[in-house]
Every structure is written in C-alpha cells, then in structure tokens.
C-alpha cells in the first residue's frame, strides 16, 4: 500500500532562515513525486516535481527538493525563507498526499 | 487564478437533499479527480477518471456518485449525505494520471 509521511506538522521560522521539510514514502511501483503549496485562501499549486533523472529538482520561488531513492525520501528545501512563504506544504506520491506541514514565517 | 472551475463555491444541503458539484477544465487534460479535504487535513482522494472512464474509486460511499459526461466536465452527485460529509471538495485535472495536478478552488459543502 502507498503511504506518504511528512515529519513536521508545524514549522515556525524567522525570515531568512533556511527550510527543510521532510517527506518519506512507501510504494512498490513507479513513483512520481510532487510538492504542492496551499497559500492562505488560495488553491493548491505545484511547487516542483520529480519523475526521473537528476535527483535534485528546482521549483518555483527558490524551492528545491532532493530525491534520495535509498531513503525513500523527497525533502523540500529553501535556503532563505520569506514571510510570503507562509503556507501549507504537501508532499505527494502520484496522486496521494501526505498530511501536510504548516509553515509560519515570522517577519 | 486557476484554470479549473468549480461550482458552486459554497453549498448548504440537508440530509435528504440531492445536489451536484460541477467541475470544468479546458486545458485538454484527460485525467480528472475528486478530492475531499477536511480542515487542517490533506486532500483525500475519492475518484479518478482517465479518458472519461472511472479508473479509481477509493471505497467512497455510494451517496457520492461521480460522472464524467465529457473530457472537460466532471460532476459529483450527492444524495442522502451525513453531517460528517461536510468538507471542501476539490476537483483537479492533469494531462495524464502521472502528471502534476491542477486544482480548482473547491466547493465548501455543509450538510445540515
């Protein structure tokens, strides 16, 4: 059975701090990996995706993620967060979502 | 703004009512999805249509009935719902079932 685990439920950071959100998955078949973001009052949007190839993928707004096959992980990173990054972040494997991580960035 | 349009934005219905949620996309996507999202929870997959055929039903109760009349439209027919079915219902589409999802803004459903 597929499962997607996000380690952090709520992360609070100050502006300019670095961010890493964890995502691990369990799935026996082909995986397409995604990070989606839901800003307050807005629809879910794609941040980045991984299908194959270079395990380090870059997305919008300075986000990147690294696929580590041996660890079944796809962690999201950003070197320096901004107040506008305050949102809910969801890792997804194929069409199934993890529990989400709420990120609050203090100005 | 999203290219997946959902109507209505809000819906209040009684437990004996029959209503429908609608979703439309004109991006030429061949896969369409219904998700249910409760407050502070992730989207929970309900149904997947691929090339207008139902390909996944996540053991959803029969009081929810999906319909895909054509490649641009997706409906969710609701009948005899329970108060615990109150949630945000999200529609999404994608070029194919492995592709990134494009979400609508959702329909906020309240069952009284």
mmCIF file of C-alpha atoms in Angstrom, chain A:
data_model
loop_
_atom_site.group_PDB
_atom_site.id
_atom_site.type_symbol
_atom_site.label_atom_id
_atom_site.label_comp_id
_atom_site.label_asym_id
_atom_site.label_seq_id
_atom_site.Cartn_x
_atom_site.Cartn_y
_atom_site.Cartn_z
ATOM 1 C CA UNK A 1 0.000 0.000 0.000
ATOM 2 C CA UNK A 2 1.098 3.541 -0.677
ATOM 3 C CA UNK A 3 1.855 5.896 2.166
ATOM 4 C CA UNK A 4 3.367 9.348 2.373
ATOM 5 C CA UNK A 5 4.796 10.660 5.639
ATOM 6 C CA UNK A 6 5.619 14.247 6.425
ATOM 7 C CA UNK A 7 7.606 14.571 9.597
ATOM 8 C CA UNK A 8 6.789 18.086 10.667
ATOM 9 C CA UNK A 9 3.258 19.247 11.345
ATOM 10 C CA UNK A 10 4.039 22.892 12.062
ATOM 11 C CA UNK A 11 7.303 24.695 11.455
ATOM 12 C CA UNK A 12 7.908 28.249 12.631
ATOM 13 C CA UNK A 13 10.873 30.173 11.235
ATOM 14 C CA UNK A 14 12.115 33.715 11.103
ATOM 15 C CA UNK A 15 12.680 35.392 7.766
ATOM 16 C CA UNK A 16 16.000 34.474 6.113
ATOM 17 C CA UNK A 17 16.185 31.166 7.963
ATOM 18 C CA UNK A 18 16.781 28.012 5.963
ATOM 19 C CA UNK A 19 13.993 25.499 5.496
ATOM 20 C CA UNK A 20 13.927 21.754 5.131
ATOM 21 C CA UNK A 21 10.678 19.798 5.195
ATOM 22 C CA UNK A 22 10.851 16.038 5.299
ATOM 23 C CA UNK A 23 8.870 13.613 3.172
ATOM 24 C CA UNK A 24 9.177 9.835 3.114
ATOM 25 C CA UNK A 25 7.098 7.437 1.121
ATOM 26 C CA UNK A 26 6.337 3.792 0.848
ATOM 27 C CA UNK A 27 5.338 2.476 -2.536
ATOM 28 C CA UNK A 28 6.347 -0.554 -4.569
ATOM 29 C CA UNK A 29 5.836 0.746 -8.088
ATOM 30 C CA UNK A 30 6.847 3.724 -10.175
ATOM 31 C CA UNK A 31 6.721 6.932 -8.205
ATOM 32 C CA UNK A 32 6.147 10.420 -9.432
ATOM 33 C CA UNK A 33 6.926 12.822 -6.613
ATOM 34 C CA UNK A 34 5.483 16.259 -6.050
ATOM 35 C CA UNK A 35 5.432 19.115 -3.606
ATOM 36 C CA UNK A 36 2.345 21.304 -3.604
ATOM 37 C CA UNK A 37 1.730 24.529 -1.707
ATOM 38 C CA UNK A 38 -1.521 25.994 -0.444
ATOM 39 C CA UNK A 39 -1.257 29.679 0.436
ATOM 40 C CA UNK A 40 -3.967 31.039 2.745
ATOM 41 C CA UNK A 41 -7.214 31.387 0.807
ATOM 42 C CA UNK A 42 -5.745 30.053 -2.436
ATOM 43 C CA UNK A 43 -5.954 26.804 -4.367
ATOM 44 C CA UNK A 44 -3.299 24.115 -4.225
ATOM 45 C CA UNK A 45 -0.414 24.819 -6.586
ATOM 46 C CA UNK A 46 2.506 22.763 -7.815
ATOM 47 C CA UNK A 47 5.893 23.748 -6.363
ATOM 48 C CA UNK A 48 8.010 21.130 -8.070
ATOM 49 C CA UNK A 49 8.029 17.587 -9.395
ATOM 50 C CA UNK A 50 10.345 14.640 -9.867
ATOM 51 C CA UNK A 51 9.807 11.901 -12.421
ATOM 52 C CA UNK A 52 13.330 10.700 -13.242
ATOM 53 C CA UNK A 53 16.845 11.947 -13.953
ATOM 54 C CA UNK A 54 18.704 14.466 -11.822
ATOM 55 C CA UNK A 55 17.587 13.808 -8.231
ATOM 56 C CA UNK A 56 17.919 17.486 -7.335
ATOM 57 C CA UNK A 57 14.976 19.362 -8.778
ATOM 58 C CA UNK A 58 14.292 23.051 -8.711
ATOM 59 C CA UNK A 59 10.853 24.564 -8.487
ATOM 60 C CA UNK A 60 9.204 27.930 -8.293
ATOM 61 C CA UNK A 61 10.040 30.681 -5.790
ATOM 62 C CA UNK A 62 13.504 29.347 -4.979
ATOM 63 C CA UNK A 63 12.384 25.951 -3.683
ATOM 64 C CA UNK A 64 14.241 22.761 -4.447
ATOM 65 C CA UNK A 65 13.886 19.124 -3.483
ATOM 66 C CA UNK A 66 16.198 16.148 -3.428
ATOM 67 C CA UNK A 67 15.107 12.605 -4.234
ATOM 68 C CA UNK A 68 17.106 10.001 -2.322
ATOM 69 C CA UNK A 69 15.992 6.629 -3.596
ATOM 70 C CA UNK A 70 17.768 4.600 -0.907
ATOM 71 C CA UNK A 71 15.984 6.549 1.810
ATOM 72 C CA UNK A 72 12.615 6.751 0.028
ATOM 73 C CA UNK A 73 12.753 10.464 0.695
ATOM 74 C CA UNK A 74 11.932 13.638 -1.171
ATOM 75 C CA UNK A 75 12.744 16.550 1.114
ATOM 76 C CA UNK A 76 11.911 20.141 0.287
ATOM 77 C CA UNK A 77 14.438 22.910 0.881
ATOM 78 C CA UNK A 78 14.779 26.653 0.605
ATOM 79 C CA UNK A 79 17.951 28.487 1.640
ATOM 80 C CA UNK A 80 16.237 31.643 2.884
ATOM 81 C CA UNK A 81 12.501 31.855 3.598
ATOM 82 C CA UNK A 82 10.345 34.943 3.295
ATOM 83 C CA UNK A 83 7.196 35.972 5.126
ATOM 84 C CA UNK A 84 5.279 35.258 1.897
ATOM 85 C CA UNK A 85 6.259 31.574 2.138
ATOM 86 C CA UNK A 86 3.787 31.149 4.991
ATOM 87 C CA UNK A 87 1.541 28.357 3.722
ATOM 88 C CA UNK A 88 0.677 24.667 3.964
ATOM 89 C CA UNK A 89 3.071 22.359 2.121
ATOM 90 C CA UNK A 90 2.051 18.921 0.903
ATOM 91 C CA UNK A 91 4.240 16.147 -0.394
ATOM 92 C CA UNK A 92 2.503 13.812 -2.842
ATOM 93 C CA UNK A 93 3.371 10.475 -4.371
ATOM 94 C CA UNK A 94 1.500 10.037 -7.618
ATOM 95 C CA UNK A 95 -1.969 11.284 -6.646
ATOM 96 C CA UNK A 96 -1.842 10.698 -2.887
ATOM 97 C CA UNK A 97 -0.907 13.325 -0.341
ATOM 98 C CA UNK A 98 0.981 13.418 2.909
ATOM 99 C CA UNK A 99 -0.523 15.026 5.985
ATOM 100 C CA UNK A 100 0.999 18.415 5.203
ATOM 101 C CA UNK A 101 3.317 20.796 7.036
ATOM 102 C CA UNK A 102 2.152 24.221 8.071
ATOM 103 C CA UNK A 103 4.966 26.760 7.696
ATOM 104 C CA UNK A 104 4.760 30.049 9.539
ATOM 105 C CA UNK A 105 7.439 32.618 8.735
ATOM 106 C CA UNK A 106 7.754 35.473 11.215
ATOM 107 C CA UNK A 107 8.754 38.837 9.730
#
